Amino acid sequence: MQWKHRHLLDVDQLSKEEIYHIFELAKSFKEINKRPVKKVPTLKGKSVVLFFAEPSTRTKTSFDMAGKRLSADTFSLAKSSSSLKKGESLKDTVLTLEAMNPDCIVIRHWHSGAAGFVASCVKCSVINAGDGWHAHPTQALLDGFTLYSLGFEFKGKTILILGDIAHSRVARSDIKLFTKLGAKVRLCAPKTLLPFDTSTWPVDVFSNLEDAIQNVDIVICLRLQLERQENGLLPDLREYSIRYGLNYKILKKARPDVKIMHPGPINRGVEIDSHLADFERSLILDQVNSGVAVRMALLYLYILGTK
């Protein structure tokens, strides 16, 4: 497939066929990650800037590892070590980076739309690694690939996204990806953690977890952003855990072969029971593993495929 996209800002840019093309390419790169020598010369001589203005463990490390395994040179830049801390504008920072002729900038930023703004300023490819509450396309793609790798058929299946929907860029991108692939999506959260208006979203919204989890195939737990409690959006963490935390008792109401996912980091005992996070049907570490393969596929496509 000839790749026609220069930037990845969100999954709604991609057709269903393009998503499956990414999955198939990721599958081939996943095989490389199992070799004794986990490196190929595919992107030798190419350079990738990892510009993370927000903290990250999984996304940043997996992009770094993905680039290195393809033999690209990767350079990390955090807010604390950039001129953003000195008051430099985002535009001037990225123009400075582009003057060094990178082939791709992977950006995470606290402002929604930041990745799109950067893409409008530079000539190299831009991959959105999370911008504000807006989007996290690579997380959605790795979530989809994790299920695809297990032979999961999306059409007609039901996926529940549970937790802090209002502040979640992962939820927004997951909804777009899973509905595009034919799955039905349910959301469940207290009203204070739901977006103000979901009437145009292709989802079913629940405030009662026992109703929401009936006969679902996949449960995706979202991190409860604890800073939201300080803003008065939650009365009490213990009450939240009782009503919306995933545990064995509530999980029995889902399908017998239900799988559990979580983008991380996990607040064990809050949004998910600690034992369930390590449960045999938990795909949480599979998601981490998938992240490297998917990001290898994306770097390959967005650096070489658009030339």
mmCIF file of C-alpha atoms in Angstrom:
data_model
loop_
_atom_site.group_PDB
_atom_site.id
_atom_site.type_symbol
_atom_site.label_atom_id
_atom_site.label_comp_id
_atom_site.label_asym_id
_atom_site.label_seq_id
_atom_site.Cartn_x
_atom_site.Cartn_y
_atom_site.Cartn_z
ATOM 1 C CA MET A 1 0.000 0.000 0.000
ATOM 2 C CA GLN A 2 1.308 3.437 -0.933
ATOM 3 C CA TRP A 3 1.189 5.574 2.195
ATOM 4 C CA LYS A 4 -0.424 8.947 1.490
ATOM 5 C CA HIS A 5 -0.220 10.517 4.948
ATOM 6 C CA ARG A 6 2.623 12.730 6.124
ATOM 7 C CA HIS A 7 1.397 13.188 9.706
ATOM 8 C CA LEU A 8 -0.493 11.089 12.244
ATOM 9 C CA LEU A 9 -2.646 13.394 14.348
ATOM 10 C CA ASP A 10 -5.547 11.046 15.138
ATOM 11 C CA VAL A 11 -6.966 7.743 13.959
ATOM 12 C CA ASP A 12 -9.883 9.339 12.103
ATOM 13 C CA GLN A 13 -7.380 10.249 9.377
ATOM 14 C CA LEU A 14 -6.992 6.544 8.625
ATOM 15 C CA SER A 15 -9.288 4.292 6.621
ATOM 16 C CA LYS A 16 -10.197 0.833 7.838
ATOM 17 C CA GLU A 17 -7.875 -0.635 5.215
ATOM 18 C CA GLU A 18 -4.992 1.562 6.371
ATOM 19 C CA ILE A 19 -5.507 0.520 9.992
ATOM 20 C CA TYR A 20 -5.294 -3.143 9.033
ATOM 21 C CA HIS A 21 -2.218 -2.382 6.921
ATOM 22 C CA ILE A 22 -0.559 -0.941 10.052
ATOM 23 C CA PHE A 23 -1.570 -4.072 11.979
ATOM 24 C CA GLU A 24 -0.070 -6.388 9.363
ATOM 25 C CA LEU A 25 3.138 -4.369 9.233
ATOM 26 C CA ALA A 26 3.308 -4.356 13.052
ATOM 27 C CA LYS A 27 2.932 -8.125 13.012
ATOM 28 C CA SER A 28 6.097 -8.444 10.910
ATOM 29 C CA PHE A 29 7.984 -6.070 13.217
ATOM 30 C CA LYS A 30 6.753 -7.987 16.262
ATOM 31 C CA GLU A 31 8.642 -10.991 14.910
ATOM 32 C CA ILE A 32 11.845 -8.902 14.830
ATOM 33 C CA ASN A 33 11.364 -8.105 18.512
ATOM 34 C CA LYS A 34 11.564 -11.836 19.324
ATOM 35 C CA ARG A 35 14.950 -12.324 17.660
ATOM 36 C CA PRO A 36 18.203 -12.629 19.633
ATOM 37 C CA VAL A 37 19.442 -9.531 17.756
ATOM 38 C CA LYS A 38 16.517 -7.139 17.703
ATOM 39 C CA LYS A 39 17.747 -4.723 15.083
ATOM 40 C CA VAL A 40 17.337 -4.146 11.335
ATOM 41 C CA PRO A 41 18.873 -1.397 9.144
ATOM 42 C CA THR A 42 15.516 -0.172 7.770
ATOM 43 C CA LEU A 43 15.828 3.436 8.996
ATOM 44 C CA LYS A 44 19.600 3.707 9.119
ATOM 45 C CA GLY A 45 20.612 7.330 8.624
ATOM 46 C CA LYS A 46 17.180 8.658 9.614
ATOM 47 C CA SER A 47 16.620 10.761 12.731
ATOM 48 C CA VAL A 48 13.644 10.914 15.082
ATOM 49 C CA VAL A 49 13.114 13.631 17.711
ATOM 50 C CA LEU A 50 11.080 12.573 20.745
ATOM 51 C CA PHE A 51 9.662 15.871 22.002
ATOM 52 C CA PHE A 52 7.784 15.086 25.222
ATOM 53 C CA ALA A 53 6.555 18.169 27.060
ATOM 54 C CA GLU A 54 4.626 15.875 29.442
ATOM 55 C CA PRO A 55 5.957 12.932 31.476
ATOM 56 C CA SER A 56 5.801 9.496 29.863
ATOM 57 C CA THR A 57 7.204 6.044 30.516
ATOM 58 C CA ARG A 58 5.536 3.633 28.092
ATOM 59 C CA THR A 59 5.014 5.834 25.048
ATOM 60 C CA LYS A 60 8.373 7.579 25.085
ATOM 61 C CA THR A 61 10.379 4.440 25.837
ATOM 62 C CA SER A 62 8.584 2.372 23.198
ATOM 63 C CA PHE A 63 9.094 5.052 20.526
ATOM 64 C CA ASP A 64 12.762 5.265 21.493
ATOM 65 C CA MET A 65 13.101 1.485 21.352
ATOM 66 C CA ALA A 66 11.144 1.325 18.072
ATOM 67 C CA GLY A 67 13.433 3.858 16.434
ATOM 68 C CA LYS A 68 16.608 2.182 17.651
ATOM 69 C CA ARG A 69 15.465 -1.268 16.543
ATOM 70 C CA LEU A 70 14.980 0.159 13.050
ATOM 71 C CA SER A 71 18.496 1.696 13.302
ATOM 72 C CA ALA A 72 17.250 5.293 13.367
ATOM 73 C CA ASP A 73 18.999 7.887 15.520
ATOM 74 C CA THR A 74 16.631 9.035 18.269
ATOM 75 C CA PHE A 75 16.984 12.242 20.278
ATOM 76 C CA SER A 76 14.908 12.925 23.379
ATOM 77 C CA LEU A 77 13.747 16.359 24.452
ATOM 78 C CA ALA A 78 11.679 17.038 27.565
ATOM 79 C CA LYS A 79 10.153 20.318 28.705
ATOM 80 C CA SER A 80 12.563 20.443 31.639
ATOM 81 C CA SER A 81 15.545 20.326 29.283
ATOM 82 C CA SER A 82 14.145 22.507 26.508
ATOM 83 C CA SER A 83 13.834 26.254 26.046
ATOM 84 C CA LEU A 84 10.082 25.974 26.718
ATOM 85 C CA LYS A 85 11.071 26.218 30.351
ATOM 86 C CA LYS A 86 12.749 29.553 29.585
ATOM 87 C CA GLY A 87 9.599 30.908 27.953
ATOM 88 C CA GLU A 88 10.317 30.052 24.326
ATOM 89 C CA SER A 89 7.168 29.514 22.258
ATOM 90 C CA LEU A 90 6.219 26.077 20.965
ATOM 91 C CA LYS A 91 6.539 27.383 17.399
ATOM 92 C CA ASP A 92 10.090 28.639 17.898
ATOM 93 C CA THR A 93 11.071 25.389 19.597
ATOM 94 C CA VAL A 94 9.849 23.192 16.760
ATOM 95 C CA LEU A 95 11.276 25.490 14.074
ATOM 96 C CA THR A 96 14.623 25.178 15.831
ATOM 97 C CA LEU A 97 14.257 21.406 15.810
ATOM 98 C CA GLU A 98 13.310 21.356 12.138
ATOM 99 C CA ALA A 99 16.361 23.415 11.251
ATOM 100 C CA MET A 100 18.362 20.362 12.365
ATOM 101 C CA ASN A 101 16.611 18.329 9.622
ATOM 102 C CA PRO A 102 14.963 15.472 11.519
ATOM 103 C CA ASP A 103 12.872 13.013 9.524
ATOM 104 C CA CYS A 104 10.139 12.774 12.139
ATOM 105 C CA ILE A 105 9.047 14.570 15.302
ATOM 106 C CA VAL A 106 7.084 12.560 17.853
ATOM 107 C CA ILE A 107 5.347 15.025 20.154
ATOM 108 C CA ARG A 108 3.448 14.847 23.424
ATOM 109 C CA HIS A 109 2.031 18.102 24.747
ATOM 110 C CA TRP A 110 -0.478 19.214 27.358
ATOM 111 C CA HIS A 111 -2.444 21.411 24.912
ATOM 112 C CA SER A 112 -5.142 19.851 22.731
ATOM 113 C CA GLY A 113 -4.272 20.518 19.102
ATOM 114 C CA ALA A 114 -0.544 20.977 19.757
ATOM 115 C CA ALA A 115 0.427 18.165 17.403
ATOM 116 C CA GLY A 116 -1.642 19.671 14.600
ATOM 117 C CA PHE A 117 -0.059 23.045 15.190
ATOM 118 C CA VAL A 118 3.443 21.551 15.040
ATOM 119 C CA ALA A 119 2.541 19.726 11.817
ATOM 120 C CA SER A 120 1.541 23.047 10.264
ATOM 121 C CA CYS A 121 4.950 24.540 11.120
ATOM 122 C CA VAL A 122 7.347 21.864 9.864
ATOM 123 C CA LYS A 123 8.142 19.917 6.716
ATOM 124 C CA CYS A 124 9.070 16.629 8.393
ATOM 125 C CA SER A 125 6.529 14.061 9.560
ATOM 126 C CA VAL A 126 4.790 14.565 12.908
ATOM 127 C CA ILE A 127 3.348 11.767 15.029
ATOM 128 C CA ASN A 128 1.015 12.680 17.863
ATOM 129 C CA ALA A 129 2.001 10.891 21.076
ATOM 130 C CA GLY A 130 -0.842 12.543 23.006
ATOM 131 C CA ASP A 131 -2.110 16.125 23.018
ATOM 132 C CA GLY A 132 -4.187 17.357 25.942
ATOM 133 C CA TRP A 133 -7.567 15.643 26.084
ATOM 134 C CA HIS A 134 -7.746 15.516 22.290
ATOM 135 C CA ALA A 135 -6.115 12.360 20.938
ATOM 136 C CA HIS A 136 -3.654 9.531 21.473
ATOM 137 C CA PRO A 137 -3.685 7.698 18.122
ATOM 138 C CA THR A 138 -0.716 5.408 18.724
ATOM 139 C CA GLN A 139 -2.291 4.089 21.939
ATOM 140 C CA ALA A 140 -5.533 3.340 20.087
ATOM 141 C CA LEU A 141 -3.603 1.564 17.333
ATOM 142 C CA LEU A 142 -1.664 -0.567 19.781
ATOM 143 C CA ASP A 143 -4.877 -1.389 21.655
ATOM 144 C CA GLY A 144 -6.440 -2.524 18.388
ATOM 145 C CA PHE A 145 -3.331 -4.434 17.356
ATOM 146 C CA THR A 146 -3.189 -6.234 20.711
ATOM 147 C CA LEU A 147 -6.658 -7.656 20.048
ATOM 148 C CA TYR A 148 -5.961 -8.254 16.345
ATOM 149 C CA SER A 149 -2.890 -10.320 17.278
ATOM 150 C CA LEU A 150 -5.158 -12.625 19.277
ATOM 151 C CA GLY A 151 -7.492 -13.154 16.330
ATOM 152 C CA PHE A 152 -10.179 -10.876 17.760
ATOM 153 C CA GLU A 153 -13.004 -10.105 15.329
ATOM 154 C CA PHE A 154 -14.142 -6.533 15.949
ATOM 155 C CA LYS A 155 -17.428 -6.612 14.059
ATOM 156 C CA GLY A 156 -20.351 -7.215 16.393
ATOM 157 C CA LYS A 157 -18.225 -7.271 19.550
ATOM 158 C CA THR A 158 -18.839 -4.962 22.518
ATOM 159 C CA ILE A 159 -16.054 -2.981 24.197
ATOM 160 C CA LEU A 160 -16.543 -1.148 27.487
ATOM 161 C CA ILE A 161 -14.355 1.857 28.300
ATOM 162 C CA LEU A 162 -14.510 2.439 32.042
ATOM 163 C CA GLY A 163 -13.255 5.390 34.073
ATOM 164 C CA ASP A 164 -12.305 9.015 33.566
ATOM 165 C CA ILE A 165 -13.697 9.515 30.068
ATOM 166 C CA ALA A 166 -13.909 13.308 30.264
ATOM 167 C CA HIS A 167 -10.165 13.864 30.551
ATOM 168 C CA SER A 168 -9.019 10.900 28.446
ATOM 169 C CA ARG A 169 -7.411 11.301 25.039
ATOM 170 C CA VAL A 170 -7.076 7.502 24.964
ATOM 171 C CA ALA A 171 -10.857 7.073 25.205
ATOM 172 C CA ARG A 172 -11.485 9.513 22.364
ATOM 173 C CA SER A 173 -9.059 7.779 20.000
ATOM 174 C CA ASP A 174 -10.148 4.276 21.057
ATOM 175 C CA ILE A 175 -13.778 5.132 20.308
ATOM 176 C CA LYS A 176 -12.881 6.281 16.801
ATOM 177 C CA LEU A 177 -10.754 3.236 16.071
ATOM 178 C CA PHE A 178 -13.019 0.520 17.473
ATOM 179 C CA THR A 179 -16.208 1.874 15.923
ATOM 180 C CA LYS A 180 -14.431 2.201 12.563
ATOM 181 C CA LEU A 181 -13.506 -1.486 12.819
ATOM 182 C CA GLY A 182 -17.107 -2.457 13.541
ATOM 183 C CA ALA A 183 -17.214 -2.864 17.320
ATOM 184 C CA LYS A 184 -19.881 -1.426 19.603
ATOM 185 C CA VAL A 185 -18.501 0.846 22.317
ATOM 186 C CA ARG A 186 -19.946 1.532 25.746
ATOM 187 C CA LEU A 187 -18.764 4.186 28.183
ATOM 188 C CA CYS A 188 -19.199 4.031 31.937
ATOM 189 C CA ALA A 189 -18.226 6.700 34.461
ATOM 190 C CA PRO A 190 -19.761 8.933 37.123
ATOM 191 C CA LYS A 191 -21.440 11.928 35.521
ATOM 192 C CA THR A 192 -18.681 14.246 36.731
ATOM 193 C CA LEU A 193 -16.148 12.227 34.701
ATOM 194 C CA LEU A 194 -18.174 12.099 31.487
ATOM 195 C CA PRO A 195 -17.856 14.735 28.752
ATOM 196 C CA PHE A 196 -20.496 17.443 28.855
ATOM 197 C CA ASP A 197 -22.189 16.222 25.664
ATOM 198 C CA THR A 198 -21.794 12.753 24.129
ATOM 199 C CA SER A 199 -24.978 12.897 22.045
ATOM 200 C CA THR A 200 -23.007 12.891 18.784
ATOM 201 C CA TRP A 201 -20.601 10.136 19.878
ATOM 202 C CA PRO A 202 -21.225 6.633 18.444
ATOM 203 C CA VAL A 203 -21.439 5.094 21.928
ATOM 204 C CA ASP A 204 -23.850 3.933 24.608
ATOM 205 C CA VAL A 205 -23.312 5.744 27.902
ATOM 206 C CA PHE A 206 -23.904 4.197 31.338
ATOM 207 C CA SER A 207 -23.542 5.483 34.863
ATOM 208 C CA ASN A 208 -24.138 2.062 36.464
ATOM 209 C CA LEU A 209 -21.275 -0.411 36.045
ATOM 210 C CA GLU A 210 -23.424 -3.500 36.595
ATOM 211 C CA ASP A 211 -25.539 -2.526 33.594
ATOM 212 C CA ALA A 212 -22.613 -1.408 31.466
ATOM 213 C CA ILE A 213 -20.574 -4.594 31.810
ATOM 214 C CA GLN A 214 -23.335 -7.052 30.880
ATOM 215 C CA ASN A 215 -22.055 -9.402 28.139
ATOM 216 C CA VAL A 216 -19.123 -7.217 27.044
ATOM 217 C CA ASP A 217 -16.137 -8.801 25.296
ATOM 218 C CA ILE A 218 -13.439 -6.311 26.349
ATOM 219 C CA VAL A 219 -13.111 -3.969 29.332
ATOM 220 C CA ILE A 220 -10.672 -1.072 28.974
ATOM 221 C CA CYS A 221 -10.009 0.578 32.325
ATOM 222 C CA LEU A 222 -8.728 4.131 32.246
ATOM 223 C CA ARG A 223 -6.422 5.715 34.780
ATOM 224 C CA LEU A 224 -8.309 7.730 37.325
ATOM 225 C CA GLN A 225 -6.447 11.010 37.218
ATOM 226 C CA LEU A 226 -6.144 11.627 40.944
ATOM 227 C CA GLU A 227 -5.742 15.354 40.465
ATOM 228 C CA ARG A 228 -9.421 15.401 39.449
ATOM 229 C CA GLN A 229 -10.414 14.549 43.018
ATOM 230 C CA GLU A 230 -8.704 17.733 44.154
ATOM 231 C CA ASN A 231 -10.961 19.655 41.773
ATOM 232 C CA GLY A 232 -14.090 18.361 43.477
ATOM 233 C CA LEU A 233 -15.104 15.965 40.685
ATOM 234 C CA LEU A 234 -15.050 12.954 43.002
ATOM 235 C CA PRO A 235 -16.400 12.794 46.529
ATOM 236 C CA ASP A 236 -14.103 10.007 47.683
ATOM 237 C CA LEU A 237 -11.628 7.546 46.124
ATOM 238 C CA ARG A 238 -13.005 4.675 48.163
ATOM 239 C CA GLU A 239 -16.526 5.331 46.933
ATOM 240 C CA TYR A 240 -15.267 5.533 43.359
ATOM 241 C CA SER A 241 -13.479 2.196 43.755
ATOM 242 C CA ILE A 242 -16.616 0.548 45.138
ATOM 243 C CA ARG A 243 -18.903 1.841 42.375
ATOM 244 C CA TYR A 244 -16.586 1.960 39.358
ATOM 245 C CA GLY A 245 -13.535 -0.133 40.196
ATOM 246 C CA LEU A 246 -13.185 -3.371 38.246
ATOM 247 C CA ASN A 247 -13.150 -6.461 40.486
ATOM 248 C CA TYR A 248 -13.841 -10.193 40.186
ATOM 249 C CA LYS A 249 -17.465 -9.899 41.291
ATOM 250 C CA ILE A 250 -18.404 -7.321 38.687
ATOM 251 C CA LEU A 251 -16.311 -9.007 35.978
ATOM 252 C CA LYS A 252 -18.495 -12.142 36.197
ATOM 253 C CA LYS A 253 -21.302 -10.185 34.535
ATOM 254 C CA ALA A 254 -19.230 -9.834 31.354
ATOM 255 C CA ARG A 255 -18.688 -12.647 28.858
ATOM 256 C CA PRO A 256 -16.806 -15.694 30.218
ATOM 257 C CA ASP A 257 -13.799 -15.005 27.952
ATOM 258 C CA VAL A 258 -13.720 -11.243 28.604
ATOM 259 C CA LYS A 259 -10.304 -9.595 28.282
ATOM 260 C CA ILE A 260 -9.026 -6.697 30.404
ATOM 261 C CA MET A 261 -6.973 -3.782 29.091
ATOM 262 C CA HIS A 262 -5.462 -0.639 30.602
ATOM 263 C CA PRO A 263 -3.237 1.970 28.910
ATOM 264 C CA GLY A 264 -1.311 2.579 32.144
ATOM 265 C CA PRO A 265 -0.098 3.778 34.491
ATOM 266 C CA ILE A 266 -2.353 1.761 36.821
ATOM 267 C CA ASN A 267 -3.733 2.906 40.161
ATOM 268 C CA ARG A 268 -4.043 -0.572 41.668
ATOM 269 C CA GLY A 269 -6.998 -0.928 44.004
ATOM 270 C CA VAL A 270 -8.679 2.195 42.604
ATOM 271 C CA GLU A 271 -9.747 1.709 38.984
ATOM 272 C CA ILE A 272 -8.878 -1.991 38.965
ATOM 273 C CA ASP A 273 -8.328 -4.685 41.578
ATOM 274 C CA SER A 274 -4.620 -5.419 41.870
ATOM 275 C CA HIS A 275 -5.069 -9.146 41.237
ATOM 276 C CA LEU A 276 -7.140 -8.492 38.124
ATOM 277 C CA ALA A 277 -4.324 -6.417 36.663
ATOM 278 C CA ASP A 278 -2.212 -9.607 36.764
ATOM 279 C CA PHE A 279 -5.100 -11.908 35.827
ATOM 280 C CA GLU A 280 -4.593 -14.499 33.063
ATOM 281 C CA ARG A 281 -7.092 -12.624 30.904
ATOM 282 C CA SER A 282 -5.364 -9.301 31.426
ATOM 283 C CA LEU A 283 -3.745 -7.925 28.264
ATOM 284 C CA ILE A 284 -1.991 -5.022 29.970
ATOM 285 C CA LEU A 285 1.559 -6.257 29.364
ATOM 286 C CA ASP A 286 0.552 -7.450 25.882
ATOM 287 C CA GLN A 287 -0.365 -3.830 25.165
ATOM 288 C CA VAL A 288 3.122 -2.702 26.186
ATOM 289 C CA ASN A 289 4.654 -5.360 23.958
ATOM 290 C CA SER A 290 2.409 -4.345 21.057
ATOM 291 C CA GLY A 291 3.415 -0.711 21.514
ATOM 292 C CA VAL A 292 6.949 -1.256 20.266
ATOM 293 C CA ALA A 293 5.833 -3.166 17.145
ATOM 294 C CA VAL A 294 3.096 -0.656 16.263
ATOM 295 C CA ARG A 295 5.423 2.307 16.697
ATOM 296 C CA MET A 296 8.051 0.589 14.545
ATOM 297 C CA ALA A 297 5.388 0.256 11.846
ATOM 298 C CA LEU A 298 4.410 3.907 12.189
ATOM 299 C CA LEU A 299 7.970 5.215 12.039
ATOM 300 C CA TYR A 300 8.566 3.099 8.951
ATOM 301 C CA LEU A 301 5.410 4.357 7.211
ATOM 302 C CA TYR A 302 5.712 8.008 8.145
ATOM 303 C CA ILE A 303 9.442 8.286 7.390
ATOM 304 C CA LEU A 304 9.776 6.086 4.307
ATOM 305 C CA GLY A 305 6.237 5.589 3.082
ATOM 306 C CA THR A 306 5.537 9.260 2.316
ATOM 307 C CA LYS A 307 8.707 9.916 0.306
#
